[in-house]
PDB file of C-alpha atoms and ligand atoms in Angstrom:
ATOM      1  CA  UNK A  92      74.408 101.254 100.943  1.00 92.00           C
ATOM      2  CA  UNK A  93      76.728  97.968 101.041  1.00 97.00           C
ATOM      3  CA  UNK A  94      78.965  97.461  98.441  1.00 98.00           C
ATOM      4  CA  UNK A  95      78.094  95.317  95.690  1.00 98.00           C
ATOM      5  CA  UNK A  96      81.364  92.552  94.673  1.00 98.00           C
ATOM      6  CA  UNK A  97      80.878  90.444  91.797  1.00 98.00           C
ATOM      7  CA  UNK A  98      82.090  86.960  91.821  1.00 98.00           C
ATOM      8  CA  UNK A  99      83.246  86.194  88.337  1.00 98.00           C
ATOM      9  CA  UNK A 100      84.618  82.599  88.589  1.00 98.00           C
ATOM     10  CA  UNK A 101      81.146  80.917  86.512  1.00 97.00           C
ATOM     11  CA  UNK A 102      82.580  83.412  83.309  1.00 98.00           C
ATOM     12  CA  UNK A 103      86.022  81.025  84.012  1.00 98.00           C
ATOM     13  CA  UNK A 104      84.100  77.986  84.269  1.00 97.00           C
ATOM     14  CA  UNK A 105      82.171  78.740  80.689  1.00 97.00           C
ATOM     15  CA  UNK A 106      85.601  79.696  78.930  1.00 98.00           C
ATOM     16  CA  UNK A 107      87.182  76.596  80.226  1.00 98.00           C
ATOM     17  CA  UNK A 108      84.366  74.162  79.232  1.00 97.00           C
ATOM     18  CA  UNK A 109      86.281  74.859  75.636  1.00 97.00           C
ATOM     19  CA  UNK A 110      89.484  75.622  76.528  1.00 94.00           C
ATOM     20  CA  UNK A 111      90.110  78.907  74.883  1.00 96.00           C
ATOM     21  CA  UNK A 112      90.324  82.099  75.987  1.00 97.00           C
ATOM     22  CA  UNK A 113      86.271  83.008  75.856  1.00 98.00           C
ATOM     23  CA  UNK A 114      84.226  84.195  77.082  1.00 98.00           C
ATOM     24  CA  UNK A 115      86.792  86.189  79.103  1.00 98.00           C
ATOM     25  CA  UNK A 116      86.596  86.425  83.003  1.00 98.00           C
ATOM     26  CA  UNK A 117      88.626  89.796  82.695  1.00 98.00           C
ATOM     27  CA  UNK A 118      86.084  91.377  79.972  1.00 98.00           C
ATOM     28  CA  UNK A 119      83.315  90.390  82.129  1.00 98.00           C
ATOM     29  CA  UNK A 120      85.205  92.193  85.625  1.00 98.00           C
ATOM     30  CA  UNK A 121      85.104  95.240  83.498  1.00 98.00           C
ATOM     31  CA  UNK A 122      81.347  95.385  82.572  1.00 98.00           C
ATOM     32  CA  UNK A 123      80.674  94.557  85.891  1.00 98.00           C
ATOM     33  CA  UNK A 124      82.541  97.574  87.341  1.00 98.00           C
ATOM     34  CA  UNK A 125      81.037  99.559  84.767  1.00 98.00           C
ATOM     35  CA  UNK A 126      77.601  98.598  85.244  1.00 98.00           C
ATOM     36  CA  UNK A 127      78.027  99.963  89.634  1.00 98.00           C
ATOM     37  CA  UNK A 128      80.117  96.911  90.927  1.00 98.00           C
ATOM     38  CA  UNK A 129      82.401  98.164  93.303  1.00 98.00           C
ATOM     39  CA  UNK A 130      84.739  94.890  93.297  1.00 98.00           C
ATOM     40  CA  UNK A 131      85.585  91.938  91.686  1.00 98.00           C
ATOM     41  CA  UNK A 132      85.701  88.372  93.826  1.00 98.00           C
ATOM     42  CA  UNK A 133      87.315  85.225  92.575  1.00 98.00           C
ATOM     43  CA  UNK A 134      87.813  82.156  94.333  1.00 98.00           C
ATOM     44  CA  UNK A 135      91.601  80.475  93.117  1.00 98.00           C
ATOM     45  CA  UNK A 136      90.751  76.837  93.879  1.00 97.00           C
ATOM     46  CA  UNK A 137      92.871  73.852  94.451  1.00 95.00           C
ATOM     47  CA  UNK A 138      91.914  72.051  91.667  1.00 95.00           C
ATOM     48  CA  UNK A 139      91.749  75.303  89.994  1.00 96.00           C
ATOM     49  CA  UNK A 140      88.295  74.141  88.503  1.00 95.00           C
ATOM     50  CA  UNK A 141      87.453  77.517  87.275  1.00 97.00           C
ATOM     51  CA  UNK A 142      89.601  80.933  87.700  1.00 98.00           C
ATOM     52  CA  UNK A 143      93.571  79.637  86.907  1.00 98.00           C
ATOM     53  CA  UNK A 144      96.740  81.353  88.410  1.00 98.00           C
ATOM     54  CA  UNK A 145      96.872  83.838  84.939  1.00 98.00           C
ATOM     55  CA  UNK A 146      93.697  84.942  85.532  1.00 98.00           C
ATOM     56  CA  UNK A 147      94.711  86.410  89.121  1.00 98.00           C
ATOM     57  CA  UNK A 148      97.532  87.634  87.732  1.00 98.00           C
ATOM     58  CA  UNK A 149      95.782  89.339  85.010  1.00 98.00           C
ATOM     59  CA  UNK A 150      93.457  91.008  87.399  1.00 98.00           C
ATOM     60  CA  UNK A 151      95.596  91.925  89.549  1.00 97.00           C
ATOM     61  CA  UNK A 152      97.596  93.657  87.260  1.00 97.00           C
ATOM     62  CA  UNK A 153      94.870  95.672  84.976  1.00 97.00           C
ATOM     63  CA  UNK A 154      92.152  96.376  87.439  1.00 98.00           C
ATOM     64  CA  UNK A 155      92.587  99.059  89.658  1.00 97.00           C
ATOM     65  CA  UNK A 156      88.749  98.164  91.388  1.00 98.00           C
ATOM     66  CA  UNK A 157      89.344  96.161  94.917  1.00 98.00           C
ATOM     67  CA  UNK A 158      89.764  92.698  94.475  1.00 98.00           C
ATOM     68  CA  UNK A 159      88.899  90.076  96.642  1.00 98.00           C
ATOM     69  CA  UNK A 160      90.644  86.995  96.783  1.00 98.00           C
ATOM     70  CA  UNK A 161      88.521  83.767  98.419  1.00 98.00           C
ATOM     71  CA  UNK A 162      91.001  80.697  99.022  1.00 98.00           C
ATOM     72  CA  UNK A 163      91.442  77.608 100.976  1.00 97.00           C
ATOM     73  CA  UNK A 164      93.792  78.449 104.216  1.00 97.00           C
ATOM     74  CA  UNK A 165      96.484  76.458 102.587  1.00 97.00           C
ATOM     75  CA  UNK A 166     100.232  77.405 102.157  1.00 97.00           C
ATOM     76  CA  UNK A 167      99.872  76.991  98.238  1.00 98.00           C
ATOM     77  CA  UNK A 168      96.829  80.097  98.254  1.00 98.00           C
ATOM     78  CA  UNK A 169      98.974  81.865 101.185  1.00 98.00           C
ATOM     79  CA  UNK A 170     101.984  82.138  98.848  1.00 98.00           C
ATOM     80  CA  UNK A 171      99.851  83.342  96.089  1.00 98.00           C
ATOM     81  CA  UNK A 172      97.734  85.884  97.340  1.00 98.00           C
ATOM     82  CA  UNK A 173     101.137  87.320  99.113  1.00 98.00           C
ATOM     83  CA  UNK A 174     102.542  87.306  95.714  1.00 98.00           C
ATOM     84  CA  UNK A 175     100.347  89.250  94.392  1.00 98.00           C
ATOM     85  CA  UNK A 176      98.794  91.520  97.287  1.00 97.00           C
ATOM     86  CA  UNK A 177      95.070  91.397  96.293  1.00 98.00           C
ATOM     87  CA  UNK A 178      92.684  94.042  98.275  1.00 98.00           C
ATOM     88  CA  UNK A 179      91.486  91.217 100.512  1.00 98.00           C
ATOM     89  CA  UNK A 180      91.664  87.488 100.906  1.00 98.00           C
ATOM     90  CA  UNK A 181      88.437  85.678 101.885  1.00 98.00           C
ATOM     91  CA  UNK A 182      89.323  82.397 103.539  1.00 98.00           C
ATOM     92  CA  UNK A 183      86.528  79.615 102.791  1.00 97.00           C
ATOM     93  CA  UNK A 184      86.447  76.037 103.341  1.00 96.00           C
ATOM     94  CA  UNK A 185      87.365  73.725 100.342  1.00 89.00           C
ATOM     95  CA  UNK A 186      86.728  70.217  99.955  1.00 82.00           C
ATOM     96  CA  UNK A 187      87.206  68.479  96.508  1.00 72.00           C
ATOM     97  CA  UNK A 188      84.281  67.308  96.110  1.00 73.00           C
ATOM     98  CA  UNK A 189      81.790  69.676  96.751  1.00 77.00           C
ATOM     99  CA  UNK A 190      79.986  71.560  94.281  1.00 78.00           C
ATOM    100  CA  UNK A 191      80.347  74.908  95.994  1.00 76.00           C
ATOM    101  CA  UNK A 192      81.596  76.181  99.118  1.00 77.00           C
ATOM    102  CA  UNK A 193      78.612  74.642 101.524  1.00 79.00           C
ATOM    103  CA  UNK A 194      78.914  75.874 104.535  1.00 86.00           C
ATOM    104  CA  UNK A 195      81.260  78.370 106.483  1.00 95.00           C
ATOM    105  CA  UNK A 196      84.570  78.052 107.877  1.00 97.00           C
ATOM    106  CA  UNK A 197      85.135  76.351 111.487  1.00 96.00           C
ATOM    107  CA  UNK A 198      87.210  79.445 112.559  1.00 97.00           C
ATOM    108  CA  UNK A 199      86.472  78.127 115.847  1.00 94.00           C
ATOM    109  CA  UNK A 200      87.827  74.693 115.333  1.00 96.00           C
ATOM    110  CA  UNK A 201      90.664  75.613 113.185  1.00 96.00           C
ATOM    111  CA  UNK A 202      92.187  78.242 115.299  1.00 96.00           C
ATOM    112  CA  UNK A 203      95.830  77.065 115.304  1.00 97.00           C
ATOM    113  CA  UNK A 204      95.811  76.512 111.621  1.00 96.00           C
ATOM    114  CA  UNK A 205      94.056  79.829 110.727  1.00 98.00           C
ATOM    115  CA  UNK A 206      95.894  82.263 112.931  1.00 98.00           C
ATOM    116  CA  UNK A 207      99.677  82.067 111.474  1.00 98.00           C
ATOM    117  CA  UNK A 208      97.488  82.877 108.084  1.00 98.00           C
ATOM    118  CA  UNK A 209      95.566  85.710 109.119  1.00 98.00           C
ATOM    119  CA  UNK A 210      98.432  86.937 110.323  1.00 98.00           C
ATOM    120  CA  UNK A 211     100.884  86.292 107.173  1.00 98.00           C
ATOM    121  CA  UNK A 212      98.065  87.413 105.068  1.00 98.00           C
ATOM    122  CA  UNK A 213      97.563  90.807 107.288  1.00 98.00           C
ATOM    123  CA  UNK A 214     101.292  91.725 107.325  1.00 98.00           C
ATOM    124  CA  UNK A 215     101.364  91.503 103.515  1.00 98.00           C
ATOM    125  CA  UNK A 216      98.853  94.439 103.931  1.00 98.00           C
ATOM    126  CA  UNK A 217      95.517  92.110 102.672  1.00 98.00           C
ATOM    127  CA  UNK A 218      92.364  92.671 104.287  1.00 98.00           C
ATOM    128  CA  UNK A 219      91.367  89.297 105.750  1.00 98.00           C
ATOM    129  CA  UNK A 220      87.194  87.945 105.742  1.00 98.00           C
ATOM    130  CA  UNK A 221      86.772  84.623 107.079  1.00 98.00           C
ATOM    131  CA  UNK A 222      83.875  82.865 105.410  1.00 98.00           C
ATOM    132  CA  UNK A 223      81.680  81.369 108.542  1.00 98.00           C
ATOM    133  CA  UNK A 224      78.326  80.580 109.286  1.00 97.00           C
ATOM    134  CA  UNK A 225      76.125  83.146 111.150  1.00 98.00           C
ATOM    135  CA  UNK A 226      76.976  81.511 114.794  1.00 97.00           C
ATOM    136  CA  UNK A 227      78.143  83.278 117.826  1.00 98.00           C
ATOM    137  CA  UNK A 228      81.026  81.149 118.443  1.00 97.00           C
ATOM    138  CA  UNK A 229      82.388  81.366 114.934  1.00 98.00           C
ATOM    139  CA  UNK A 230      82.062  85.151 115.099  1.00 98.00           C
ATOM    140  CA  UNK A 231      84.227  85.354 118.397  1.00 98.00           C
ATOM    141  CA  UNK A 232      86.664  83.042 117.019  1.00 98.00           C
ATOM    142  CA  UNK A 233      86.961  85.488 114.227  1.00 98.00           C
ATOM    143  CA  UNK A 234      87.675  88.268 116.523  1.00 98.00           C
ATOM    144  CA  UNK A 235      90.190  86.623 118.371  1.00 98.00           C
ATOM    145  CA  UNK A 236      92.209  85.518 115.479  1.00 98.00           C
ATOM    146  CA  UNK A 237      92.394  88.995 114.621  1.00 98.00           C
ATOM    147  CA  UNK A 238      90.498  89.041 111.305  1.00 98.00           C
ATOM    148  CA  UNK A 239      88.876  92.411 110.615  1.00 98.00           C
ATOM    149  CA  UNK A 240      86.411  91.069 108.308  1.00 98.00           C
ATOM    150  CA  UNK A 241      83.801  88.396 108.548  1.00 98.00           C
ATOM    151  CA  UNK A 242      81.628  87.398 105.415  1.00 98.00           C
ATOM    152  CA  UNK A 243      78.417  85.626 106.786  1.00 98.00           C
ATOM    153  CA  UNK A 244      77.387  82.396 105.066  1.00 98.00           C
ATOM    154  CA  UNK A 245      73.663  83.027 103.211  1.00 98.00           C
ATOM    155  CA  UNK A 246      73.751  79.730 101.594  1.00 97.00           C
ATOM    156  CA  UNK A 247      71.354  78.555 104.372  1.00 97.00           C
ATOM    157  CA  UNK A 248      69.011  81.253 104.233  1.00 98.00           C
ATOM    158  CA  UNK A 249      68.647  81.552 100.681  1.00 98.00           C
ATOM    159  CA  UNK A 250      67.232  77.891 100.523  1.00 97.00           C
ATOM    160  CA  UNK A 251      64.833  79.460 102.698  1.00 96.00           C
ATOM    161  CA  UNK A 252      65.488  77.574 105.920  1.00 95.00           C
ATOM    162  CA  UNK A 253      63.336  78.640 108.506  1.00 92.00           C
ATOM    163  CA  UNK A 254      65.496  81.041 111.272  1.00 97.00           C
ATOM    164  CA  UNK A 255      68.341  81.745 109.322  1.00 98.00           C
ATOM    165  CA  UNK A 256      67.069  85.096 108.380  1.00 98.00           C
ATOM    166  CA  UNK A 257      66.833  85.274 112.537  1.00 98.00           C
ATOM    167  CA  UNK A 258      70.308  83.964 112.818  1.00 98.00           C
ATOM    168  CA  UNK A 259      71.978  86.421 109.932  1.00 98.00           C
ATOM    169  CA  UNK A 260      70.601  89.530 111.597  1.00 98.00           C
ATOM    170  CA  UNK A 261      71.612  88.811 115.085  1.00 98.00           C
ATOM    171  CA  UNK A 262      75.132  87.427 113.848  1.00 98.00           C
ATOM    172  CA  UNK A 263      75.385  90.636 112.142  1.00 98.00           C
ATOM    173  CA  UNK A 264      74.269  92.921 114.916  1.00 98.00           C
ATOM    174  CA  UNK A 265      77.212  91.061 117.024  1.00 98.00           C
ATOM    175  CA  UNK A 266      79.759  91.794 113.917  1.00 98.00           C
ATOM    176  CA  UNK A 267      79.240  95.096 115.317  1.00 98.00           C
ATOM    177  CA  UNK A 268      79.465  94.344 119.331  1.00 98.00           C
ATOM    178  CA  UNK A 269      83.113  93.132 118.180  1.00 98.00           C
ATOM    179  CA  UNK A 270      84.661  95.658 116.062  1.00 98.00           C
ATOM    180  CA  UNK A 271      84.552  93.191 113.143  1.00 98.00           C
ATOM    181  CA  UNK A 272      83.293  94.137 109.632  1.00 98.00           C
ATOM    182  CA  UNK A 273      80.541  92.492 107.854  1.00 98.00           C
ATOM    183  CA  UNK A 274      79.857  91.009 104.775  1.00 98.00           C
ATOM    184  CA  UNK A 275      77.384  88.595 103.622  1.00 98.00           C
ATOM    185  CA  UNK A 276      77.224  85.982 100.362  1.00 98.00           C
ATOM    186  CA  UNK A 277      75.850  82.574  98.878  1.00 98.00           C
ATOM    187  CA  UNK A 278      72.688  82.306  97.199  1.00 98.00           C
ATOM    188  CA  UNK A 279      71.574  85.343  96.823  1.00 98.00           C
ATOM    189  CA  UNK A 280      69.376  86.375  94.037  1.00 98.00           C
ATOM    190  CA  UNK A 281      66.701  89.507  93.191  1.00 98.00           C
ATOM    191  CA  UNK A 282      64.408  87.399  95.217  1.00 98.00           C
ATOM    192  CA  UNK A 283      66.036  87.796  98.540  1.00 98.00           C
ATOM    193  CA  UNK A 284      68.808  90.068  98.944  1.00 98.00           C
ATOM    194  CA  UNK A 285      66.480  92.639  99.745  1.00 98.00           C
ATOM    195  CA  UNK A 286      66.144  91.265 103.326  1.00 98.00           C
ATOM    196  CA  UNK A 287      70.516  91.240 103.930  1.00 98.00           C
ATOM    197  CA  UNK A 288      71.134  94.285 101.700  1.00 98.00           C
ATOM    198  CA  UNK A 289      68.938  95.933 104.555  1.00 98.00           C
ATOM    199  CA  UNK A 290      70.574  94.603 107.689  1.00 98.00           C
ATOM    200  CA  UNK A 291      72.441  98.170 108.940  1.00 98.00           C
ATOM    201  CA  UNK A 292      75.652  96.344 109.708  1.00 98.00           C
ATOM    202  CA  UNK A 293      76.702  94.540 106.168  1.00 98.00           C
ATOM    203  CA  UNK A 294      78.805  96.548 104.313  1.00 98.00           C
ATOM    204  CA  UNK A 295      79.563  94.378 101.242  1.00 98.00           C
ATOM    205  CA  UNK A 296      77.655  91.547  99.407  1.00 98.00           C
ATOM    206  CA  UNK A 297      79.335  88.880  97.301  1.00 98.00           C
ATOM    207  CA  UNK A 298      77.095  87.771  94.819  1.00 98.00           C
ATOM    208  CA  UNK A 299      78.160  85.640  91.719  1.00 98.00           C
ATOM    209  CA  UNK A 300      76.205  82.354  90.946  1.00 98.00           C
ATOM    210  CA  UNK A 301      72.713  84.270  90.152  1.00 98.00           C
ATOM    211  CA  UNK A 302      74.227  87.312  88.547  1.00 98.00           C
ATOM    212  CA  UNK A 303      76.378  85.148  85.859  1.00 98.00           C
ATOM    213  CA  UNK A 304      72.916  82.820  84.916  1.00 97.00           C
ATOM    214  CA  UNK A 305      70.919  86.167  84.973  1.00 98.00           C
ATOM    215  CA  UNK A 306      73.273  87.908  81.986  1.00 97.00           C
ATOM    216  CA  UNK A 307      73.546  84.222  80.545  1.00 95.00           C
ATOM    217  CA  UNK A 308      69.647  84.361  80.131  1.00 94.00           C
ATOM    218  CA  UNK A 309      68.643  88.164  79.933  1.00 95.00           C
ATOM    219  CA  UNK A 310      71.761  88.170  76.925  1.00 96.00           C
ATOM    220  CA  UNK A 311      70.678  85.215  74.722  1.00 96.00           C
ATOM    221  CA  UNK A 312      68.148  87.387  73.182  1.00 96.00           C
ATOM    222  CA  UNK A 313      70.345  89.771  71.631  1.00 96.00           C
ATOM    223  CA  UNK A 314      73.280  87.737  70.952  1.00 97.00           C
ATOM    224  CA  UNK A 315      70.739  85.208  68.959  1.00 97.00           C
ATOM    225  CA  UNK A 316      69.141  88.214  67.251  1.00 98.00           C
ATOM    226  CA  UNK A 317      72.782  89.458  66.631  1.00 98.00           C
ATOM    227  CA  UNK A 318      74.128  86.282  64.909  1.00 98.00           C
ATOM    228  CA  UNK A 319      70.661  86.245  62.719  1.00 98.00           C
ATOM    229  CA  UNK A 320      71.237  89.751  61.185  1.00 98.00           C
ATOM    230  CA  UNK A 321      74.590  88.555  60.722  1.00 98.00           C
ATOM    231  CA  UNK A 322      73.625  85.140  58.415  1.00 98.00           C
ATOM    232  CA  UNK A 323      71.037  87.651  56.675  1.00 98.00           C
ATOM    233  CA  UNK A 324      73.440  90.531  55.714  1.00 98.00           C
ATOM    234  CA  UNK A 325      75.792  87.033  54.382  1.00 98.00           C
ATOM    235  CA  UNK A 326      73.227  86.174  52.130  1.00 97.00           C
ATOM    236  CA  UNK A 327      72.125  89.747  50.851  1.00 92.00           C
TER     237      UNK A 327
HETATM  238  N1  PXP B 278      81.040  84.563  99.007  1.00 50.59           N
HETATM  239  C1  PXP B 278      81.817  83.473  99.125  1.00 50.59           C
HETATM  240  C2  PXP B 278      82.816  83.445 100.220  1.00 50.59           C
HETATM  241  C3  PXP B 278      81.710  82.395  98.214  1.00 50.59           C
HETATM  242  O1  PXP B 278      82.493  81.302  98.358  1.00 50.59           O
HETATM  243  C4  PXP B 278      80.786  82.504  97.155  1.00 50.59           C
HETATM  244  C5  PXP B 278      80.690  81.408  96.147  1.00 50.59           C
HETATM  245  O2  PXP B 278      81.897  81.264  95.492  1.00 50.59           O
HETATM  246  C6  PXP B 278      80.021  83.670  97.059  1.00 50.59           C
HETATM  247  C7  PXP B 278      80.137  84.667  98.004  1.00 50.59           C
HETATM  248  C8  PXP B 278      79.037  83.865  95.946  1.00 50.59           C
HETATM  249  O3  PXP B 278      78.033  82.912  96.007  1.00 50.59           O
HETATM  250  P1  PXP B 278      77.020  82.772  94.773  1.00 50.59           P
HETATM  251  O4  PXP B 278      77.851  82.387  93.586  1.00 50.59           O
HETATM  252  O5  PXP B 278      76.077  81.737  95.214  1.00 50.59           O
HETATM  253  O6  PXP B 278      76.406  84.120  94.586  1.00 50.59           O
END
């Protein structure tokens, strides 16, 4: 049974479309873990669009659940997540303008750049994933930068490309050919995680986009029906 880790930065980007402190990303982390998560993911951007530095530090400092950490393979995220020593550290691609991370990381590409950080990020004791497309080449390059974890890019298949369901289980039956561990993430809904929750190899799923818009629309119903009682029992 893979692990299921909750992405929480859409709770961040709802609080900060007001600027308070609600709804809060740490209250949310807990009913997650209490409803069968078994982590919490947040992705610490550059323009810090959604989960800000407190918020890390919060979690890091209440939760005791595994946290995973996703961040740009800048110096700025490597001094952070050595500071404070999540569970793991997913590295994913980051460009400004994008609306989410589309697409994986070119491990193979960036090889010079990204092995002084899996390293750092290793000898601080974090458990490194590098975010990357379900190709051959970008799963070797993984393995020889010394990252134990790969998370495989779903983005792709979850539009419902044709082959990348192909693609995810062979990249996934390779994860295993080179030691590495796998996880899988982007896009996925009830719809179609079935097919990846049942590939043998993936041991953890990041899901976060789906799950927040599911409790946004399976909650409205009470919390409308809550705030009516409320008005009525005003009036009484
Ligand atoms: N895994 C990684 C590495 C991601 O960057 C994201 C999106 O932040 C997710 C999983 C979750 O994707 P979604 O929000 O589409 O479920």
């Amino acid at each position: 049974m893979p692990r299921l880790g909750v992405n929480i930065d859409h709770v961040a980007t709802l609080r900060n479309a007001r600027g308070g402190s609600f709804p809060d990303p740490l209250a949310a982390a807990q009913t997650a873990l209490d409803a069968g998560a078994d982590g919490i993911t947040l992705h610490l951007r550059e323009d810090r669009r959604h989960i800000h530095d407190h918020d890390l530090a919060r979690f890091c400092a209440t939760l005791t659940a595994p946290i995973n950490l996703e961040m740009a393979a800048t110096a700025e995220m490597v001094a952070i997540a050595t500071r404070y020593k999540p569970h793991a550290a997913c590295i994913v691609p980051e460009h400004r303008r994008e609306v989410t991370t589309e697409g994986g990381l070119d491990a193979a590409g960036q090889f010079a750049t990204l092995r002084p950080i899996v390293a750092m990020l290793g000898g601080a004791g974090i458990r490194v994933s590098l975010f990357i497309d379900p190709d051959p080449a970008q799963l070797r390059a993984a393995s020889e930068l010394g990252a134990p974890v790969v998370e495989l890019h779903t983005g792709a298949y979850a539009l419902g490309r044709p082959d990348e369901l192909r693609r995810l289980t062979e990249a996934a039956s390779l994860t295993r050919e080179l030691g590495l561990e796998c996880h899988a993430g982007h896009g996925l809904t009830y719809g179609n995680v079935a097919a990846i929750a049942a590939l043998p190899e993936v041991a953890e799923l990041n899901i976060g986009h789906f799950l927040i818009g599911t409790a946004i629309s399976s909650g409205l119903a009470a919390a409308v029906r809550e705030m009516r009682a409320l008005m009525q029992a005003a009036r009484a």
